[in-house]
Short mmCIF file of C-alpha atoms in Angstrom, two decimals:
data_model
loop_
_atom_site.label_atom_id
_atom_site.label_comp_id
_atom_site.label_asym_id
_atom_site.label_seq_id
_atom_site.Cartn_x
_atom_site.Cartn_y
_atom_site.Cartn_z
CA MET A 1 4.92 -16.75 -13.17
CA VAL A 2 4.97 -16.55 -9.39
CA GLU A 3 6.34 -19.34 -7.27
CA LEU A 4 6.50 -19.37 -3.51
CA ILE A 5 8.90 -21.87 -1.99
CA GLY A 6 8.95 -22.65 1.71
CA LEU A 7 7.71 -19.17 2.47
CA GLY A 8 7.40 -18.22 6.12
CA LYS A 9 6.78 -15.02 8.00
CA THR A 10 7.12 -14.50 11.71
CA PHE A 11 6.26 -11.27 13.44
CA HIS A 12 8.19 -10.44 16.56
CA ASN A 13 6.54 -8.69 19.43
CA LYS A 14 8.34 -7.64 22.56
CA GLN A 15 7.26 -10.76 24.37
CA ASN A 16 6.21 -13.29 21.80
CA GLN A 17 6.50 -14.40 18.22
CA VAL A 18 3.51 -14.67 15.93
CA LYS A 19 3.79 -17.05 13.02
CA ALA A 20 1.74 -15.48 10.25
CA LEU A 21 2.85 -17.86 7.51
CA GLU A 22 4.49 -21.25 7.63
CA ASP A 23 5.99 -23.29 4.83
CA ILE A 24 3.90 -21.90 1.99
CA ASN A 25 4.53 -23.59 -1.36
CA LEU A 26 2.54 -22.35 -4.32
CA SER A 27 2.96 -22.11 -8.07
CA ILE A 28 0.88 -19.58 -9.88
CA TYR A 29 0.82 -19.92 -13.64
CA GLU A 30 0.97 -17.23 -16.23
CA GLY A 31 -2.40 -15.89 -17.32
CA GLU A 32 -4.51 -17.58 -14.69
CA ILE A 33 -6.72 -16.05 -12.05
CA PHE A 34 -5.56 -17.57 -8.82
CA GLY A 35 -7.58 -17.24 -5.64
CA ILE A 36 -6.29 -17.31 -2.10
CA ILE A 37 -9.07 -17.71 0.42
CA GLY A 38 -9.10 -17.95 4.17
CA LEU A 39 -10.86 -16.65 7.21
CA SER A 40 -9.68 -13.36 8.64
CA GLY A 41 -6.44 -13.76 10.50
CA ALA A 42 -5.44 -16.79 8.44
CA GLY A 43 -2.48 -14.93 7.00
CA LYS A 44 -3.71 -14.22 3.49
CA SER A 45 -3.02 -10.48 3.53
CA THR A 46 0.50 -11.15 4.76
CA LEU A 47 0.87 -13.74 2.02
CA VAL A 48 -0.03 -11.32 -0.77
CA ARG A 49 2.30 -8.69 0.71
CA CYS A 50 5.10 -11.24 0.63
CA ILE A 51 4.63 -11.58 -3.13
CA ASN A 52 5.66 -7.98 -3.81
CA LEU A 53 7.77 -7.85 -0.66
CA LEU A 54 5.80 -5.13 1.07
CA GLU A 55 6.42 -7.64 3.84
CA MET A 56 9.83 -9.25 3.85
CA PRO A 57 9.36 -13.00 4.38
CA SER A 58 11.42 -14.46 7.21
CA ALA A 59 12.03 -17.66 5.28
CA GLY A 60 11.79 -19.06 1.77
CA SER A 61 11.88 -17.64 -1.73
CA VAL A 62 9.58 -15.69 -4.00
CA ILE A 63 10.33 -16.51 -7.60
CA PHE A 64 8.90 -13.95 -9.98
CA ASP A 65 9.48 -14.34 -13.67
CA GLY A 66 12.45 -16.61 -13.02
CA THR A 67 14.29 -14.59 -10.36
CA ASP A 68 14.21 -14.92 -6.61
CA ILE A 69 13.21 -11.39 -5.72
CA VAL A 70 13.97 -11.84 -2.01
CA THR A 71 17.66 -11.60 -2.85
CA LEU A 72 17.35 -8.43 -4.92
CA LYS A 73 18.78 -5.10 -3.85
CA GLN A 74 16.38 -2.33 -2.93
CA LYS A 75 16.79 -0.56 -6.27
CA GLU A 76 16.13 -3.68 -8.33
CA LEU A 77 13.18 -4.55 -6.14
CA LEU A 78 11.58 -1.17 -6.83
CA LYS A 79 11.96 -1.90 -10.54
CA VAL A 80 10.37 -5.36 -10.15
CA ARG A 81 7.43 -3.86 -8.28
CA GLN A 82 6.65 -1.78 -11.35
CA SER A 83 5.73 -5.04 -13.08
CA MET A 84 3.34 -5.99 -10.28
CA GLY A 85 0.14 -4.02 -9.87
CA MET A 86 -1.83 -4.08 -6.67
CA ILE A 87 -5.33 -3.05 -5.64
CA PHE A 88 -6.68 -2.80 -2.13
CA GLN A 89 -9.86 -3.11 -0.12
CA GLN A 90 -9.81 0.60 0.73
CA PHE A 91 -8.77 1.62 -2.83
CA ASN A 92 -5.91 3.77 -1.48
CA LEU A 93 -6.20 6.50 -4.08
CA LEU A 94 -4.38 9.78 -3.65
CA MET A 95 -7.10 12.08 -2.37
CA GLN A 96 -5.49 15.28 -3.61
CA ARG A 97 -5.18 14.04 -7.19
CA THR A 98 -7.82 13.65 -9.87
CA ALA A 99 -8.68 10.24 -11.30
CA LEU A 100 -6.46 10.94 -14.29
CA GLN A 101 -3.54 12.11 -12.13
CA ASN A 102 -3.94 9.03 -9.94
CA ILE A 103 -3.51 6.79 -12.98
CA CYS A 104 -0.50 8.87 -14.08
CA PHE A 105 1.10 8.36 -10.68
CA PRO A 106 2.81 4.97 -11.21
CA LEU A 107 3.95 6.17 -14.64
CA GLU A 108 5.58 9.23 -13.05
CA ILE A 109 7.33 6.90 -10.63
CA ALA A 110 8.54 4.79 -13.52
CA GLY A 111 9.96 7.94 -15.10
CA ILE A 112 7.66 8.14 -18.09
CA SER A 113 7.12 11.58 -19.63
CA LYS A 114 4.03 13.54 -18.62
CA LYS A 115 2.60 13.52 -22.11
CA GLU A 116 2.95 9.78 -22.61
CA ALA A 117 1.63 9.12 -19.11
CA LYS A 118 -1.49 11.16 -19.80
CA GLN A 119 -2.05 9.35 -23.07
CA ARG A 120 -1.81 5.97 -21.38
CA ALA A 121 -4.00 7.10 -18.47
CA LEU A 122 -6.74 8.18 -20.87
CA GLU A 123 -6.64 4.77 -22.57
CA LEU A 124 -6.96 3.06 -19.20
CA LEU A 125 -9.84 5.29 -18.15
CA ASP A 126 -11.58 4.11 -21.27
CA ILE A 127 -10.88 0.46 -20.45
CA VAL A 128 -12.40 0.78 -16.99
CA GLY A 129 -15.30 2.77 -18.43
CA LEU A 130 -14.75 6.04 -16.58
CA SER A 131 -13.56 8.41 -19.30
CA GLU A 132 -16.01 11.06 -18.20
CA LYS A 133 -14.56 11.05 -14.66
CA ALA A 134 -11.01 11.97 -15.69
CA ASN A 135 -11.01 15.22 -13.73
CA ALA A 136 -13.04 14.06 -10.75
CA TYR A 137 -11.36 13.73 -7.35
CA PRO A 138 -11.72 10.45 -5.42
CA ALA A 139 -14.01 12.19 -2.91
CA GLN A 140 -16.49 12.70 -5.75
CA LEU A 141 -16.52 9.04 -6.80
CA SER A 142 -18.48 6.04 -5.53
CA GLY A 143 -16.75 2.97 -4.09
CA GLY A 144 -17.04 1.01 -7.31
CA GLN A 145 -15.72 3.93 -9.35
CA LYS A 146 -12.80 4.35 -6.98
CA GLN A 147 -11.90 0.70 -7.38
CA ARG A 148 -12.08 1.04 -11.17
CA ILE A 149 -9.65 3.95 -10.99
CA ALA A 150 -7.44 1.88 -8.69
CA ILE A 151 -7.51 -0.96 -11.22
CA ALA A 152 -6.61 1.43 -14.04
CA ARG A 153 -3.78 2.79 -11.88
CA ALA A 154 -2.50 -0.70 -11.09
CA LEU A 155 -2.48 -1.59 -14.79
CA ALA A 156 -0.78 1.60 -15.94
CA THR A 157 2.74 0.20 -16.08
CA ASN A 158 1.61 -2.95 -17.94
CA PRO A 159 2.37 -5.27 -15.04
CA LYS A 160 2.63 -9.02 -15.45
CA VAL A 161 0.80 -9.73 -12.21
CA LEU A 162 -2.14 -7.99 -10.58
CA LEU A 163 -2.50 -8.54 -6.84
CA CYS A 164 -5.98 -7.95 -5.45
CA ASP A 165 -6.16 -7.69 -1.68
CA GLU A 166 -9.82 -8.03 -0.67
CA ALA A 167 -10.55 -5.76 -3.61
CA THR A 168 -14.31 -6.20 -3.44
CA SER A 169 -14.83 -6.55 0.29
CA ALA A 170 -15.88 -2.92 0.74
CA LEU A 171 -18.35 -3.03 -2.15
CA ASP A 172 -21.99 -4.03 -2.43
CA PRO A 173 -22.89 -7.27 -4.27
CA THR A 174 -23.81 -5.61 -7.59
CA THR A 175 -20.68 -3.50 -7.67
CA THR A 176 -18.63 -6.52 -6.63
CA ARG A 177 -19.93 -8.43 -9.60
CA SER A 178 -19.12 -5.62 -12.01
CA ILE A 179 -15.59 -5.22 -10.63
CA LEU A 180 -15.04 -8.98 -10.85
CA SER A 181 -16.21 -9.11 -14.43
CA LEU A 182 -13.91 -6.19 -15.23
CA LEU A 183 -10.98 -8.13 -13.76
CA LYS A 184 -11.94 -11.20 -15.74
CA GLU A 185 -12.23 -9.19 -18.92
CA ILE A 186 -8.81 -7.60 -18.40
CA ASN A 187 -7.33 -11.02 -17.65
CA GLN A 188 -8.74 -12.42 -20.87
CA ARG A 189 -7.70 -9.45 -22.95
CA THR A 190 -4.15 -8.99 -21.69
CA ASN A 191 -3.36 -12.44 -20.28
CA ILE A 192 -2.23 -10.77 -17.06
CA THR A 193 -1.86 -13.11 -14.10
CA VAL A 194 -4.32 -12.14 -11.38
CA ILE A 195 -3.96 -13.15 -7.74
CA VAL A 196 -7.12 -12.62 -5.73
CA ILE A 197 -7.17 -12.56 -1.95
CA THR A 198 -10.60 -12.87 -0.42
CA HIS A 199 -12.62 -14.34 2.41
CA GLU A 200 -15.67 -14.83 0.20
CA MET A 201 -16.12 -18.11 -1.64
CA SER A 202 -18.43 -16.40 -4.10
CA VAL A 203 -15.55 -14.25 -5.40
CA ILE A 204 -13.46 -17.38 -5.98
CA GLU A 205 -16.34 -19.17 -7.71
CA GLU A 206 -17.00 -16.25 -9.95
CA ILE A 207 -13.58 -15.55 -11.43
CA CYS A 208 -10.85 -17.91 -10.29
CA ASN A 209 -9.36 -20.83 -12.18
CA ARG A 210 -7.54 -22.28 -9.23
CA VAL A 211 -7.71 -21.66 -5.53
CA ALA A 212 -5.54 -22.11 -2.46
CA ILE A 213 -7.18 -22.33 0.91
CA ILE A 214 -5.13 -20.97 3.73
CA ASP A 215 -5.81 -21.80 7.33
CA GLN A 216 -3.80 -21.10 10.45
CA SER A 217 -0.80 -19.81 8.50
CA ARG A 218 -0.61 -22.85 6.23
CA ILE A 219 -1.99 -23.91 2.88
CA ALA A 220 -4.76 -26.39 3.60
CA GLU A 221 -5.75 -27.23 0.06
CA VAL A 222 -4.93 -26.19 -3.52
CA GLY A 223 -6.75 -27.13 -6.69
CA GLU A 224 -9.06 -26.28 -9.53
CA VAL A 225 -11.96 -24.21 -8.25
CA GLU A 226 -14.64 -26.64 -9.45
CA GLU A 227 -12.85 -29.53 -7.89
CA VAL A 228 -12.37 -27.88 -4.52
CA PHE A 229 -15.92 -26.63 -4.67
CA ALA A 230 -17.39 -30.01 -5.57
CA LYS A 231 -15.24 -32.12 -3.28
CA PRO A 232 -13.69 -30.05 -0.52
CA LYS A 233 -11.19 -32.24 1.30
CA SER A 234 -10.03 -30.18 4.26
CA LYS A 235 -12.22 -29.10 7.13
CA ILE A 236 -11.61 -25.44 6.42
CA ALA A 237 -12.50 -25.92 2.75
CA ARG A 238 -15.82 -27.48 3.74
CA GLN A 239 -16.42 -24.63 6.12
CA LEU A 240 -15.82 -22.05 3.41
CA VAL A 241 -17.79 -23.88 0.75
CA PHE A 242 -20.68 -24.19 3.15
CA SER A 243 -20.19 -20.66 4.37
CA GLY A 244 -23.86 -19.81 3.90
CA ALA A 245 -24.91 -22.89 5.81
CA GLY A 246 -22.53 -22.19 8.64
CA HIS A 247 -23.69 -24.92 10.92
CA ILE A 248 -24.08 -27.54 8.23
CA GLU A 249 -22.52 -30.12 10.48
CA SER A 250 -25.38 -29.80 12.89
CA PHE A 251 -27.98 -30.92 10.33
CA THR A 252 -29.36 -34.09 11.72
CA GLY A 253 -31.01 -36.96 9.97
CA ARG A 254 -29.69 -39.49 7.52
CA HIS A 255 -29.30 -39.64 3.78
CA LYS A 256 -28.22 -36.14 3.09
CA LEU A 257 -26.98 -35.29 -0.33
CA ARG A 258 -25.20 -32.19 -1.55
CA ILE A 259 -26.10 -31.16 -5.05
CA ILE A 260 -23.66 -28.92 -6.84
CA PHE A 261 -24.62 -26.51 -9.56
CA ASP A 262 -21.58 -25.55 -11.51
CA GLY A 263 -22.90 -23.76 -14.51
CA ARG A 264 -25.72 -25.90 -15.92
CA THR A 265 -28.59 -24.00 -17.35
CA SER A 266 -30.75 -22.32 -14.79
CA PHE A 267 -33.86 -22.64 -16.97
CA GLU A 268 -34.11 -26.29 -16.05
CA PRO A 269 -36.03 -26.98 -12.83
CA VAL A 270 -33.64 -29.70 -11.66
CA ILE A 271 -35.06 -30.58 -8.28
CA ALA A 272 -38.69 -30.41 -9.36
CA ASN A 273 -38.01 -32.65 -12.35
CA MET A 274 -36.21 -35.10 -10.13
CA VAL A 275 -39.09 -35.26 -7.69
CA LEU A 276 -41.62 -35.74 -10.48
CA GLU A 277 -39.54 -38.33 -12.25
CA CYS A 278 -38.66 -40.39 -9.22
CA LYS A 279 -41.99 -39.79 -7.49
CA ALA A 280 -40.11 -39.40 -4.24
CA PRO A 281 -40.24 -36.37 -1.99
CA VAL A 282 -37.03 -34.71 -0.91
CA ASN A 283 -36.50 -32.29 1.91
CA ILE A 284 -34.44 -29.22 1.10
CA LEU A 285 -32.26 -28.48 4.13
CA PHE A 286 -30.13 -25.78 2.66
CA ALA A 287 -29.89 -23.97 -0.62
CA ASP A 288 -27.57 -21.33 -1.89
CA THR A 289 -27.73 -20.87 -5.62
CA LYS A 290 -27.48 -18.03 -7.98
CA ASP A 291 -28.02 -17.33 -11.59
CA ILE A 292 -25.11 -15.90 -13.51
CA ASP A 293 -25.84 -15.22 -17.19
CA GLY A 294 -28.46 -17.96 -17.33
CA LYS A 295 -26.29 -20.50 -15.60
CA ALA A 296 -26.88 -21.89 -12.15
CA PHE A 297 -24.10 -21.82 -9.60
CA GLY A 298 -24.22 -22.89 -6.00
CA GLN A 299 -25.31 -25.82 -3.96
CA MET A 300 -28.19 -27.40 -2.18
CA ILE A 301 -28.41 -29.95 0.56
CA ILE A 302 -31.37 -32.25 0.37
CA GLN A 303 -32.53 -35.07 2.54
CA LEU A 304 -33.56 -38.17 0.71
CA PRO A 305 -36.39 -40.45 1.75
CA ASP A 306 -35.62 -43.42 4.00
CA ASP A 307 -37.08 -45.83 1.51
CA GLU A 308 -34.16 -47.36 -0.35
CA VAL A 309 -35.93 -47.89 -3.68
CA SER A 310 -36.75 -44.20 -4.04
CA ARG A 311 -33.21 -43.28 -3.07
CA LYS A 312 -31.74 -45.52 -5.75
CA LYS A 313 -34.05 -43.91 -8.27
CA ILE A 314 -32.80 -40.49 -7.27
CA TYR A 315 -29.17 -41.53 -7.52
CA ALA A 316 -29.80 -42.93 -10.95
CA TYR A 317 -31.60 -39.79 -12.01
CA LEU A 318 -28.74 -37.57 -10.86
CA GLN A 319 -26.24 -39.75 -12.65
CA THR A 320 -28.04 -39.82 -15.98
CA ASN A 321 -28.58 -36.09 -15.86
CA LYS A 322 -24.97 -35.49 -14.89
CA ILE A 323 -25.78 -33.52 -11.83
CA LYS A 324 -22.81 -33.36 -9.50
CA ASN A 325 -23.57 -34.62 -6.04
CA GLU A 326 -21.91 -35.82 -2.93
CA GLU A 327 -23.08 -37.72 0.09
CA VAL A 328 -22.96 -35.62 3.24
CA GLU A 329 -21.98 -37.60 6.27
CA SER A 330 -24.28 -37.30 9.21
CA HIS A 331 -21.47 -36.42 11.53
CA VAL A 332 -18.89 -34.37 9.78
CA GLU A 333 -16.07 -34.08 12.30
CA MET B 1 0.35 62.67 21.48
CA TRP B 2 -0.71 61.17 18.12
CA ASN B 3 1.73 63.29 16.19
CA GLU B 4 3.59 62.29 13.07
CA THR B 5 6.55 60.79 14.94
CA VAL B 6 4.37 58.37 16.86
CA LEU B 7 2.46 57.33 13.74
CA LYS B 8 5.70 56.87 11.85
CA MET B 9 7.08 54.84 14.72
CA ILE B 10 4.03 52.58 14.74
CA GLY B 11 4.22 52.21 10.97
CA GLU B 12 7.86 51.16 11.21
CA GLY B 13 6.94 48.84 14.08
CA ILE B 14 4.41 47.08 11.90
CA LEU B 15 6.92 46.61 9.11
CA GLU B 16 9.59 45.38 11.52
CA THR B 17 7.18 42.91 13.08
CA LEU B 18 6.10 41.61 9.70
CA TYR B 19 9.71 41.36 8.58
CA MET B 20 10.74 39.42 11.69
CA THR B 21 7.75 37.13 11.51
CA ILE B 22 7.87 36.33 7.83
CA PHE B 23 11.62 36.08 7.47
CA SER B 24 11.96 33.87 10.57
CA SER B 25 9.05 31.71 9.42
CA LEU B 26 10.66 31.09 6.06
CA ILE B 27 14.03 30.09 7.51
CA ALA B 28 12.40 28.12 10.34
CA TYR B 29 10.39 26.16 7.75
CA ALA B 30 13.54 25.51 5.76
CA ILE B 31 14.83 23.73 8.87
CA GLY B 32 11.59 22.48 10.44
CA LEU B 33 10.04 20.93 7.32
CA PRO B 34 12.93 18.53 6.59
CA LEU B 35 13.24 17.84 10.30
CA GLY B 36 9.53 16.98 10.52
CA ILE B 37 9.85 14.72 7.47
CA MET B 38 12.83 13.00 9.08
CA LEU B 39 10.82 12.44 12.26
CA VAL B 40 8.10 10.71 10.24
CA ILE B 41 10.16 8.57 7.89
CA THR B 42 12.70 7.38 10.46
CA ASP B 43 9.95 6.31 12.84
CA LYS B 44 9.46 2.64 13.72
CA ASP B 45 6.93 2.07 10.96
CA GLY B 46 8.30 4.80 8.70
CA ILE B 47 9.35 4.37 5.08
CA ALA B 48 13.04 4.71 5.97
CA SER B 49 12.96 3.43 9.53
CA PHE B 50 16.00 4.40 11.59
CA VAL B 51 14.86 4.25 15.18
CA SER B 52 18.02 5.50 16.94
CA LEU B 53 18.19 8.61 14.72
CA ASN B 54 14.49 9.14 15.30
CA LYS B 55 14.95 9.00 19.06
CA LEU B 56 17.91 11.40 18.91
CA LEU B 57 16.02 13.93 16.79
CA GLY B 58 13.03 13.62 19.09
CA ILE B 59 15.16 14.40 22.14
CA ILE B 60 16.77 17.45 20.51
CA VAL B 61 13.38 18.77 19.44
CA ASN B 62 11.91 18.27 22.90
CA LEU B 63 14.93 19.83 24.56
CA ILE B 64 14.69 23.08 22.60
CA ARG B 65 10.92 23.16 22.88
CA SER B 66 11.03 22.88 26.64
CA VAL B 67 13.13 26.05 27.10
CA PRO B 68 10.86 29.10 27.62
CA PHE B 69 11.32 31.52 24.73
CA ILE B 70 12.31 34.47 26.89
CA ILE B 71 15.16 32.39 28.41
CA LEU B 72 16.21 31.07 25.01
CA LEU B 73 16.27 34.62 23.71
CA ILE B 74 18.93 35.57 26.25
CA ALA B 75 20.76 32.24 26.24
CA VAL B 76 21.51 32.33 22.51
CA MET B 77 22.79 35.89 22.56
CA PRO B 78 26.41 34.82 21.89
CA VAL B 79 25.23 32.89 18.84
CA THR B 80 23.20 35.87 17.72
CA ARG B 81 26.15 38.20 18.08
CA ALA B 82 28.36 35.80 16.14
CA ILE B 83 25.89 35.64 13.25
CA VAL B 84 24.35 39.10 13.11
CA GLY B 85 26.94 41.18 14.92
CA THR B 86 24.49 42.64 17.44
CA THR B 87 21.93 41.44 19.97
CA ILE B 88 19.33 44.17 19.54
CA GLY B 89 17.01 45.06 16.70
CA PRO B 90 14.85 42.93 14.39
CA ASN B 91 17.76 41.18 12.69
CA ALA B 92 19.07 39.95 16.01
CA VAL B 93 15.66 38.61 17.07
CA VAL B 94 15.41 36.51 13.92
CA VAL B 95 18.09 34.13 15.24
CA PRO B 96 16.37 33.04 18.49
CA LEU B 97 13.03 33.07 16.67
CA ILE B 98 14.34 30.51 14.19
CA ILE B 99 15.97 28.38 16.88
CA ALA B 100 12.78 28.34 18.96
CA SER B 101 10.31 27.79 16.15
CA ALA B 102 12.10 25.26 13.93
CA PRO B 103 11.52 22.34 16.36
CA TYR B 104 7.95 23.51 16.91
CA ILE B 105 7.40 23.51 13.15
CA ALA B 106 9.01 20.07 12.93
CA ARG B 107 6.37 18.72 15.31
CA LEU B 108 3.56 20.44 13.41
CA VAL B 109 4.84 18.96 10.15
CA GLU B 110 5.22 15.56 11.78
CA SER B 111 1.62 15.50 12.95
CA SER B 112 0.35 16.66 9.54
CA LEU B 113 2.30 13.99 7.68
CA LYS B 114 1.15 11.29 10.08
CA GLU B 115 -2.41 12.01 9.04
CA VAL B 116 -1.67 10.61 5.58
CA ASP B 117 -3.36 7.24 5.21
CA GLN B 118 -0.89 4.38 5.63
CA GLY B 119 -2.70 2.52 2.86
CA VAL B 120 -1.90 5.22 0.32
CA ILE B 121 1.78 5.00 1.24
CA GLU B 122 1.59 1.24 0.88
CA ALA B 123 0.00 1.65 -2.55
CA ALA B 124 2.87 3.90 -3.63
CA GLN B 125 5.36 1.35 -2.33
CA SER B 126 3.60 -1.39 -4.27
CA MET B 127 4.23 0.64 -7.44
CA GLY B 128 7.93 0.73 -6.71
CA ALA B 129 8.12 4.30 -5.42
CA SER B 130 11.38 5.18 -3.65
CA PRO B 131 11.29 6.88 -0.25
CA LYS B 132 12.15 10.19 -1.93
CA GLN B 133 9.27 9.80 -4.39
CA ILE B 134 6.93 8.92 -1.54
CA ILE B 135 7.93 12.08 0.34
CA LEU B 136 7.59 14.40 -2.65
CA LYS B 137 4.65 12.81 -4.42
CA VAL B 138 2.60 11.30 -1.61
CA LEU B 139 3.36 12.59 1.89
CA ILE B 140 3.64 16.31 1.17
CA PRO B 141 0.90 16.67 -1.49
CA GLU B 142 -1.54 14.50 0.48
CA ALA B 143 -0.88 16.40 3.71
CA LYS B 144 -0.91 19.80 2.01
CA PRO B 145 -4.14 21.17 3.54
CA SER B 146 -3.01 20.16 7.01
CA LEU B 147 0.48 21.58 6.41
CA ILE B 148 -1.04 24.89 5.36
CA MET B 149 -3.19 25.06 8.48
CA GLY B 150 -0.12 24.22 10.53
CA SER B 151 1.82 27.03 8.87
CA ALA B 152 -0.81 29.55 9.95
CA ILE B 153 -0.42 28.32 13.53
CA ALA B 154 3.38 28.49 13.26
CA VAL B 155 3.40 32.02 11.82
CA ILE B 156 1.10 33.27 14.56
CA THR B 157 3.26 31.67 17.25
CA ILE B 158 6.36 33.31 15.74
CA LEU B 159 4.52 36.64 15.68
CA SER B 160 3.75 36.41 19.37
CA TYR B 161 7.36 35.37 20.13
CA SER B 162 8.59 38.38 18.16
CA ALA B 163 6.47 40.64 20.32
CA MET B 164 7.96 39.03 23.41
CA ALA B 165 11.41 39.94 22.09
CA GLY B 166 10.41 43.57 22.75
CA PHE B 167 11.67 43.07 26.29
CA VAL B 168 15.25 42.86 25.09
CA GLY B 169 14.98 45.62 22.51
CA GLY B 170 14.01 43.38 19.67
CA GLY B 171 12.21 46.07 17.72
CA GLY B 172 8.79 45.90 16.14
CA LEU B 173 5.41 46.39 17.79
CA GLY B 174 6.43 44.47 20.88
CA THR B 175 9.17 46.97 21.72
CA ILE B 176 6.78 49.87 21.23
CA ALA B 177 4.18 48.30 23.48
CA ILE B 178 6.73 47.66 26.23
CA ASN B 179 8.67 50.91 25.96
CA TYR B 180 5.63 53.19 25.78
CA GLY B 181 2.88 51.28 27.45
CA TYR B 182 4.82 49.57 30.21
CA TYR B 183 7.80 51.76 31.00
CA ARG B 184 6.18 55.14 30.26
CA TYR B 185 2.58 54.38 31.22
CA LYS B 186 1.22 55.45 27.82
CA THR B 187 -1.61 52.98 27.85
CA ASP B 188 -3.22 54.30 24.66
CA ILE B 189 -0.15 53.55 22.53
CA MET B 190 0.12 50.12 24.06
CA LEU B 191 -3.54 49.41 23.34
CA VAL B 192 -3.13 50.50 19.74
CA THR B 193 -0.11 48.27 19.17
CA VAL B 194 -1.88 45.33 20.79
CA ALA B 195 -4.92 45.97 18.59
CA ILE B 196 -2.69 45.95 15.54
CA LEU B 197 -1.14 42.65 16.64
CA VAL B 198 -4.62 41.18 17.08
CA LEU B 199 -5.49 42.33 13.60
CA ILE B 200 -2.37 40.79 12.08
CA VAL B 201 -3.12 37.46 13.82
CA GLN B 202 -6.67 37.54 12.44
CA VAL B 203 -5.39 38.16 8.93
CA PHE B 204 -2.84 35.33 9.05
CA GLN B 205 -5.37 32.89 10.48
CA GLU B 206 -8.00 33.80 7.93
CA LEU B 207 -5.55 33.60 5.03
CA GLY B 208 -4.38 30.20 6.24
CA ALA B 209 -7.93 28.87 6.56
CA ARG B 210 -8.91 30.09 3.10
CA TRP B 211 -5.79 28.74 1.47
CA MET B 212 -6.34 25.37 3.14
CA LYS B 213 -9.94 25.17 2.03
CA ARG B 214 -8.99 26.03 -1.52
CA SER B 215 -6.28 23.41 -1.69
CA ASP B 216 -8.25 20.54 -0.15
CA ARG B 217 -9.77 18.16 -2.70
CA ARG B 218 -11.49 15.97 -0.17
CA LEU B 219 -14.29 18.40 0.62
CA LYS B 220 -15.94 18.96 -2.74
#
């Protein structure tokens, strides 16, 4: 659906050049939710703006639906943008228009009649669950409601791709979750391709199928979310996966094991059972888990006993119970 | 002193002043509004960036704005005569009023439009809006309250300029104040005309403020 080939972007200042993106190669498939994660300043916002050419890349191609849109004329580009929706961290709603009129806005731009536009906008308000707010102005809405209106607005022209630039970064955790589940629901219902830009691993975990990790203007790692999450290869990936732990590398001591929860039932007391079964104590160094719809997600770092027999027991236990784990080296980097 | 002739004269003065102010404001906006929009969109980060044109427009605007109105009034007399046929009376004053206030209005419009959140413009661009659509559907509607407040400021400035034109026989309340109050030492007539001017300013300002408040959707 979207393919980036050798994409680069350099910003020119008076004195110096800043390379925001270098040799980005990515293929994003139709119907998937693709995450792009990186620390701030990594170039991810520039990257998403290069997809709809709000930023003109200085090198490479952007293939959308089979055409290289970098070569298009202005007029054709405007047309293409109508099949790409975008939502933003700050919502960017028109403050002088009601919710309904905001959703009508892209339809007006596309030249659709007022009556049809209103009809479609009302449908979308229903989809995002804000029918009763049709005549409210953005100033009267909460952050989450504003983002719902922004999503409805982005979907108005039936785009093939929805770009989300830090769409949940200004929202509280509960609202974030509800916005993410709305995006997932829309993705499943309409098979729209969703590209999510974020700096939060939890957003990626929650809705993305695949993820690209961007660091210092380059793609550091691309893969299935579970895979990257379970076995992060690059340094930056480890840093992001361990974001809660922060200084994970400074944990001292030997025999550390990372246990990954990727959706097994949260009703099962995994660690407690393991300790009882193996009759060996473990030391929990770090834990970051959460319960989503009765399933456990997250990770834990435990220190195993020095005694080798107990350790073997634990390994065997983890293997028979199919609990994903990974040895953590004592000196990572 | 306060006979019918004087009252009639003041009445006519009020009408002439209002005519000069409102007519000049309308024409000056017809020039200043597009000029202000041009200043915004051709700017470095504007939606139709054209830096050399932007610089040129900026210089022209600054040039006219730096000439004191009373000098401009006299300097453009040949132009006035060519257009209106005379250099005295309210019709003649309209010409320098427009020339002086159009660049001022352009700057007021520019600053109002620059208040519009860049993110909202970006959102419109992401939907495939053309520069024209962005101007008509985003910039102007979103800046409307600020544009209205700016128009009250512009109209009041034009009103005070029109009174200044009294020195060269421009007509209106300014001429009455100068002819009677200054040249003939009839302080009472001058005070009355000044009081009327103050009143008109108050009315314009208040109308502008109310209109702005009513049109702004961010406050409720």
